[in-house]
């Protein structure tokens, strides 16, 4: 069983990226469209970044029902979206009642208590995106 303390969710203001071209006289005018096109292509590539989650536990082993933290960063996941903890049980991933919102910088922190003794395989998920598996041994 998990216990999670939630912190207040702060609303992030998302800015809109705008690109403008400045027409200059002479040879600079020929270079401007290429620079503008490269800037727009770079912005599209960043916006189309594949969603990813990292997860790092504060400990590798802990006593049963002792509080520890899982922290990480996300890319391609909106601020305010939930990331949730999953545990592998009998070969299947099971959602645990522990989640937290992603903040405006893309990071998160979750307080966790585990009671299932032994090696626990865990991961963080948001939608269909999952972090790499990490282990916490409970004694």
Coordinates of N, CA and C in Angstrom, one line a residue:
X1 N 0.8 -1.2 0.0 CA 0.0 0.0 0.0 C 0.9 1.2 0.0
X2 N 0.5 2.3 -0.7 CA 1.3 3.5 -0.8 C 0.5 4.7 -0.1
X3 N 1.3 5.6 0.4 CA 0.7 6.8 1.0 C 1.4 8.0 0.2
X4 N 0.7 8.9 -0.3 CA 1.3 10.0 -1.0 C 0.8 11.3 -0.4
X5 N 1.7 12.3 -0.2 CA 1.3 13.6 0.2 C 1.4 14.5 -1.1
X6 N 0.3 15.2 -1.3 CA 0.3 16.0 -2.5 C 0.6 17.5 -2.2
X7 N 1.3 18.1 -3.0 CA 1.5 19.6 -2.9 C 0.6 20.3 -3.8
X8 N 0.5 21.6 -3.5 CA -0.5 22.3 -4.4 C 0.1 22.4 -5.8
X9 N -0.8 22.4 -6.7 CA -0.4 22.4 -8.1 C -0.4 23.9 -8.6
X10 N 0.7 24.2 -9.1 CA 0.9 25.6 -9.6 C 0.7 25.6 -11.1
X11 N -0.1 26.5 -11.5 CA -0.4 26.6 -13.0 C 0.7 27.3 -13.7
X12 N 1.1 26.7 -14.8 CA 2.2 27.3 -15.6 C 1.6 28.0 -16.8
X13 N 2.2 29.1 -17.1 CA 1.8 29.9 -18.2 C 2.7 29.5 -19.4
X14 N 2.1 29.0 -20.4 CA 2.9 28.6 -21.6 C 2.9 29.7 -22.6
X15 N 4.1 30.0 -23.0 CA 4.3 31.1 -23.9 C 4.2 30.5 -25.3
X16 N 3.8 31.4 -26.3 CA 3.7 31.0 -27.6 C 5.0 31.5 -28.4
X17 N 5.6 30.5 -29.1 CA 6.8 30.9 -29.8 C 6.4 31.5 -31.1
X18 N 7.0 32.7 -31.3 CA 6.7 33.4 -32.6 C 8.0 33.6 -33.3
X19 N 7.9 33.6 -34.6 CA 9.1 33.8 -35.4 C 8.8 34.9 -36.4
X20 N 9.7 35.9 -36.6 CA 9.5 36.9 -37.6 C 10.8 37.0 -38.4
X21 N 10.6 37.4 -39.6 CA 11.7 37.7 -40.5 C 11.9 39.2 -40.7
X22 N 13.1 39.6 -40.8 CA 13.4 41.0 -41.0 C 14.1 41.1 -42.4
X23 N 13.4 41.7 -43.3 CA 14.0 41.9 -44.6 C 15.0 42.9 -44.6
X24 N 16.2 42.6 -45.0 CA 17.3 43.5 -45.1 C 17.8 43.7 -46.5
X25 N 18.4 44.8 -46.8 CA 18.8 45.0 -48.2 C 20.1 44.3 -48.5
X26 N 20.3 44.1 -49.8 CA 21.5 43.4 -50.3 C 21.6 41.9 -50.1
X27 N 22.8 41.4 -49.8 CA 23.0 40.0 -49.7 C 22.3 39.4 -48.4
X28 N 22.1 40.2 -47.4 CA 21.5 39.7 -46.2 C 20.1 39.3 -46.4
X29 N 19.4 39.9 -47.4 CA 18.0 39.5 -47.8 C 18.0 38.1 -48.2
X30 N 19.0 37.6 -49.0 CA 19.0 36.2 -49.5 C 19.2 35.2 -48.3
X31 N 19.9 35.6 -47.3 CA 20.2 34.7 -46.2 C 19.0 34.6 -45.2
X32 N 18.2 35.7 -45.1 CA 17.1 35.7 -44.1 C 16.1 34.6 -44.2
X33 N 15.6 34.2 -45.4 CA 14.7 33.1 -45.5 C 15.3 31.8 -45.0
X34 N 16.6 31.5 -45.2 CA 17.2 30.3 -44.8 C 17.3 30.3 -43.3
X35 N 17.6 31.4 -42.6 CA 17.7 31.5 -41.2 C 16.3 31.3 -40.6
X36 N 15.3 32.0 -41.2 CA 13.9 31.8 -40.7 C 13.5 30.4 -40.8
X37 N 13.7 29.7 -41.9 CA 13.3 28.4 -42.1 C 14.0 27.4 -41.1
X38 N 15.2 27.6 -40.9 CA 16.0 26.8 -39.9 C 15.4 27.0 -38.5
X39 N 15.1 28.2 -38.1 CA 14.5 28.5 -36.8 C 13.1 27.8 -36.6
X40 N 12.3 27.9 -37.7 CA 11.0 27.3 -37.6 C 11.1 25.8 -37.5
X41 N 12.0 25.2 -38.3 CA 12.2 23.7 -38.3 C 12.7 23.3 -37.0
X42 N 13.6 24.0 -36.3 CA 14.1 23.7 -35.0 C 13.0 23.7 -34.0
X43 N 12.1 24.7 -34.1 CA 11.0 24.8 -33.1 C 10.0 23.6 -33.3
X44 N 9.8 23.2 -34.6 CA 8.9 22.1 -34.8 C 9.5 20.8 -34.2
X45 N 10.8 20.6 -34.4 CA 11.5 19.4 -33.9 C 11.4 19.4 -32.4
X46 N 11.6 20.5 -31.7 CA 11.5 20.6 -30.2 C 10.1 20.3 -29.8
X47 N 9.1 20.8 -30.5 CA 7.7 20.6 -30.1 C 7.3 19.1 -30.4
X48 N 7.9 18.5 -31.3 CA 7.5 17.1 -31.7 C 8.4 16.1 -30.9
X49 N 9.1 16.5 -29.8 CA 10.0 15.7 -29.1 C 9.2 14.5 -28.5
X50 N 9.8 13.3 -28.6 CA 9.1 12.1 -28.1 C 9.0 12.2 -26.5
X51 N 7.8 12.0 -26.0 CA 7.7 12.0 -24.5 C 8.6 11.0 -23.8
X52 N 9.2 11.5 -22.7 CA 10.1 10.6 -21.9 C 10.0 11.0 -20.4
X53 N 10.3 10.0 -19.6 CA 10.3 10.2 -18.1 C 11.5 9.6 -17.6
X54 N 12.2 10.3 -16.6 CA 13.3 9.7 -15.9 C 12.7 9.5 -14.4
X55 N 13.3 8.5 -13.7 CA 12.9 8.3 -12.3 C 14.1 7.8 -11.5
X56 N 14.3 8.5 -10.4 CA 15.5 8.1 -9.5 C 15.0 8.0 -8.1
X57 N 15.1 6.9 -7.4 CA 14.7 6.7 -6.0 C 15.8 7.3 -5.1
X58 N 15.4 7.8 -4.0 CA 16.3 8.4 -3.0 C 17.1 7.3 -2.3
X59 N 16.6 6.1 -2.3 CA 17.3 5.0 -1.7 C 17.2 3.8 -2.6
X60 N 18.1 2.8 -2.3 CA 18.0 1.5 -3.1 C 17.4 0.4 -2.2
X61 N 17.5 0.7 -0.9 CA 16.8 -0.3 0.0 C 16.2 0.5 1.2
X62 N 15.2 0.0 1.8 CA 14.4 0.7 2.8 C 13.7 -0.3 3.7
X63 N 13.4 0.0 4.9 CA 12.5 -0.8 5.7 C 11.1 -0.6 5.3
X64 N 10.3 -1.6 5.6 CA 8.9 -1.6 5.2 C 8.2 -0.3 5.8
X65 N 7.4 0.3 5.0 CA 6.6 1.5 5.4 C 7.4 2.7 5.8
X66 N 8.7 2.8 5.3 CA 9.5 3.9 5.6 C 9.5 4.8 4.4
X67 N 9.3 6.1 4.6 CA 9.1 7.1 3.5 C 10.4 7.3 2.7
X68 N 10.3 7.3 1.4 CA 11.4 7.7 0.5 C 10.9 8.5 -0.6
X69 N 11.7 9.0 -1.5 CA 11.3 9.9 -2.6 C 11.7 9.3 -3.9
X70 N 10.8 9.5 -4.9 CA 11.2 9.3 -6.3 C 11.1 10.6 -7.0
X71 N 12.2 11.0 -7.6 CA 12.2 12.3 -8.4 C 12.6 12.0 -9.8
X72 N 12.3 12.9 -10.7 CA 12.7 12.8 -12.1 C 12.3 14.0 -12.9
X73 N 12.6 13.9 -14.2 CA 12.2 14.9 -15.2 C 11.4 14.3 -16.3
X74 N 10.7 15.1 -16.9 CA 9.9 14.7 -18.1 C 10.2 15.6 -19.3
X75 N 10.1 15.0 -20.5 CA 10.1 15.8 -21.7 C 8.9 15.5 -22.5
X76 N 8.3 16.4 -23.2 CA 7.2 16.2 -24.1 C 5.9 15.9 -23.3
X77 N 5.9 16.2 -22.0 CA 4.7 16.0 -21.2 C 4.3 17.3 -20.6
X78 N 3.0 17.7 -20.8 CA 2.6 19.0 -20.3 C 2.6 19.2 -18.8
X79 N 3.0 20.4 -18.4 CA 3.0 20.8 -17.0 C 1.6 20.6 -16.5
X80 N 1.5 20.0 -15.3 CA 0.2 19.7 -14.7 C -0.3 18.3 -14.9
X81 N 0.3 17.6 -15.9 CA -0.1 16.2 -16.2 C 0.4 15.4 -15.0
X82 N -0.3 14.3 -14.7 CA 0.0 13.4 -13.6 C 1.0 12.3 -14.1
X83 N 2.0 12.1 -13.2 CA 2.9 10.9 -13.4 C 2.5 10.0 -12.2
X84 N 2.4 8.7 -12.5 CA 2.0 7.7 -11.4 C 3.0 6.6 -11.3
X85 N 3.0 6.0 -10.1 CA 3.9 4.9 -9.8 C 3.3 3.6 -10.1
X86 N 4.0 2.7 -10.8 CA 3.6 1.3 -11.0 C 4.6 0.4 -10.4
X87 N 4.1 -0.8 -10.0 CA 4.9 -1.9 -9.4 C 4.7 -3.1 -10.2
X88 N 5.7 -3.9 -10.4 CA 5.6 -5.2 -11.1 C 5.2 -6.2 -10.1
X89 N 4.0 -6.8 -10.3 CA 3.5 -7.9 -9.3 C 3.1 -9.1 -10.2
X90 N 3.7 -10.2 -9.9 CA 3.4 -11.4 -10.6 C 3.5 -11.3 -12.1
X91 N 4.5 -10.5 -12.6 CA 4.8 -10.4 -14.0 C 3.9 -9.3 -14.7
X92 N 3.1 -8.6 -14.0 CA 2.2 -7.6 -14.6 C 2.5 -6.2 -13.8
X93 N 2.3 -5.1 -14.6 CA 2.5 -3.8 -14.0 C 1.1 -3.4 -13.4
X94 N 1.2 -3.0 -12.1 CA 0.0 -2.7 -11.3 C 0.2 -1.2 -10.9
X95 N -0.9 -0.4 -11.2 CA -0.9 1.0 -10.8 C -1.1 1.1 -9.3
X96 N -0.2 1.8 -8.6 CA -0.3 2.1 -7.2 C -1.0 3.4 -6.9
X97 N -1.6 3.6 -5.8 CA -2.3 4.9 -5.5 C -1.3 6.0 -5.2
X98 N -0.4 6.3 -6.0 CA 0.6 7.3 -5.8 C 0.9 8.0 -7.1
X99 N 0.5 9.3 -7.1 CA 0.8 10.1 -8.3 C 1.1 11.6 -7.9
X100 N 1.6 12.3 -8.8 CA 2.0 13.7 -8.6 C 2.0 14.5 -9.9
X101 N 1.7 15.8 -9.9 CA 1.7 16.5 -11.1 C 3.1 16.9 -11.5
X102 N 3.3 17.1 -12.8 CA 4.6 17.6 -13.4 C 4.6 19.1 -13.2
X103 N 5.7 19.7 -12.8 CA 5.7 21.1 -12.6 C 6.1 21.8 -13.9
X104 N 6.1 23.1 -13.9 CA 6.4 23.9 -15.1 C 7.7 23.6 -15.8
X105 N 8.7 23.2 -15.0 CA 10.0 22.9 -15.5 C 10.2 21.4 -16.0
X106 N 9.1 20.7 -15.9 CA 9.1 19.3 -16.3 C 9.5 18.3 -15.3
X107 N 9.8 18.7 -14.1 CA 10.2 17.8 -13.0 C 9.1 17.4 -12.1
X108 N 9.3 16.4 -11.3 CA 8.3 16.0 -10.3 C 9.1 15.3 -9.1
X109 N 8.4 15.2 -8.0 CA 8.9 14.5 -6.8 C 7.7 13.9 -6.1
X110 N 7.9 12.6 -5.7 CA 6.8 11.8 -5.2 C 7.3 11.1 -3.9
X111 N 6.5 11.2 -2.8 CA 6.9 10.6 -1.6 C 6.2 9.2 -1.6
X112 N 6.9 8.2 -1.2 CA 6.4 6.8 -1.3 C 6.8 6.0 -0.1
X113 N 5.8 5.1 0.3 CA 6.0 4.1 1.3 C 5.6 2.7 0.7
X114 N 6.5 1.8 0.8 CA 6.2 0.4 0.3 C 6.2 -0.6 1.4
X115 N 5.3 -1.5 1.4 CA 5.1 -2.6 2.4 C 5.4 -3.9 1.9
X116 N 5.5 -4.1 0.6 CA 5.8 -5.4 0.0 C 7.3 -5.7 0.1
X117 N 7.6 -6.7 1.0 CA 9.0 -7.0 1.2 C 9.7 -7.7 0.1
X118 N 11.0 -7.4 -0.1 CA 11.8 -8.0 -1.2 C 12.1 -7.0 -2.2
X119 N 12.6 -7.4 -3.4 CA 13.0 -6.5 -4.5 C 11.7 -6.1 -5.2
X120 N 11.5 -4.8 -5.2 CA 10.3 -4.2 -5.9 C 10.8 -3.5 -7.2
X121 N 10.2 -4.0 -8.3 CA 10.5 -3.3 -9.6 C 9.4 -2.3 -9.8
X122 N 9.9 -1.0 -10.0 CA 9.0 0.1 -10.1 C 9.3 0.9 -11.3
X123 N 8.3 1.7 -11.7 CA 8.5 2.7 -12.8 C 7.5 3.8 -12.7
X124 N 7.7 4.9 -13.3 CA 6.8 6.0 -13.3 C 6.1 6.1 -14.7
X125 N 4.8 6.4 -14.8 CA 4.1 6.4 -16.1 C 3.3 7.7 -16.2
X126 N 3.1 8.1 -17.4 CA 2.1 9.1 -17.7 C 1.6 8.8 -19.1
X127 N 0.3 8.4 -19.1 CA -0.3 7.9 -20.4 C 0.4 6.7 -20.8
X128 N 0.9 6.7 -22.0 CA 1.6 5.5 -22.6 C 3.1 5.6 -22.4
X129 N 3.6 6.7 -21.8 CA 5.0 6.9 -21.6 C 5.4 6.3 -20.2
X130 N 6.5 5.5 -20.2 CA 7.0 5.0 -19.0 C 8.5 5.2 -18.8
X131 N 8.9 5.4 -17.6 CA 10.3 5.6 -17.3 C 11.0 4.2 -17.3
X132 N 12.3 4.2 -17.4 CA 13.0 2.9 -17.2 C 12.7 2.3 -15.8
X133 N 12.8 1.0 -15.7 CA 12.5 0.3 -14.4 C 13.6 0.6 -13.4
X134 N 13.2 0.9 -12.2 CA 14.2 1.0 -11.1 C 13.8 0.1 -10.0
X135 N 14.7 -0.3 -9.1 CA 14.5 -1.2 -8.0 C 14.7 -0.6 -6.7
X136 N 13.8 -1.0 -5.7 CA 13.9 -0.6 -4.3 C 13.7 -1.9 -3.5
X137 N 14.6 -2.3 -2.7 CA 14.5 -3.5 -1.9 C 13.9 -3.1 -0.5
X138 N 12.8 -3.8 -0.2 CA 12.2 -3.5 1.1 C 12.4 -4.7 2.1
X139 N 12.9 -4.3 3.3 CA 13.2 -5.3 4.3 C 12.3 -5.2 5.5

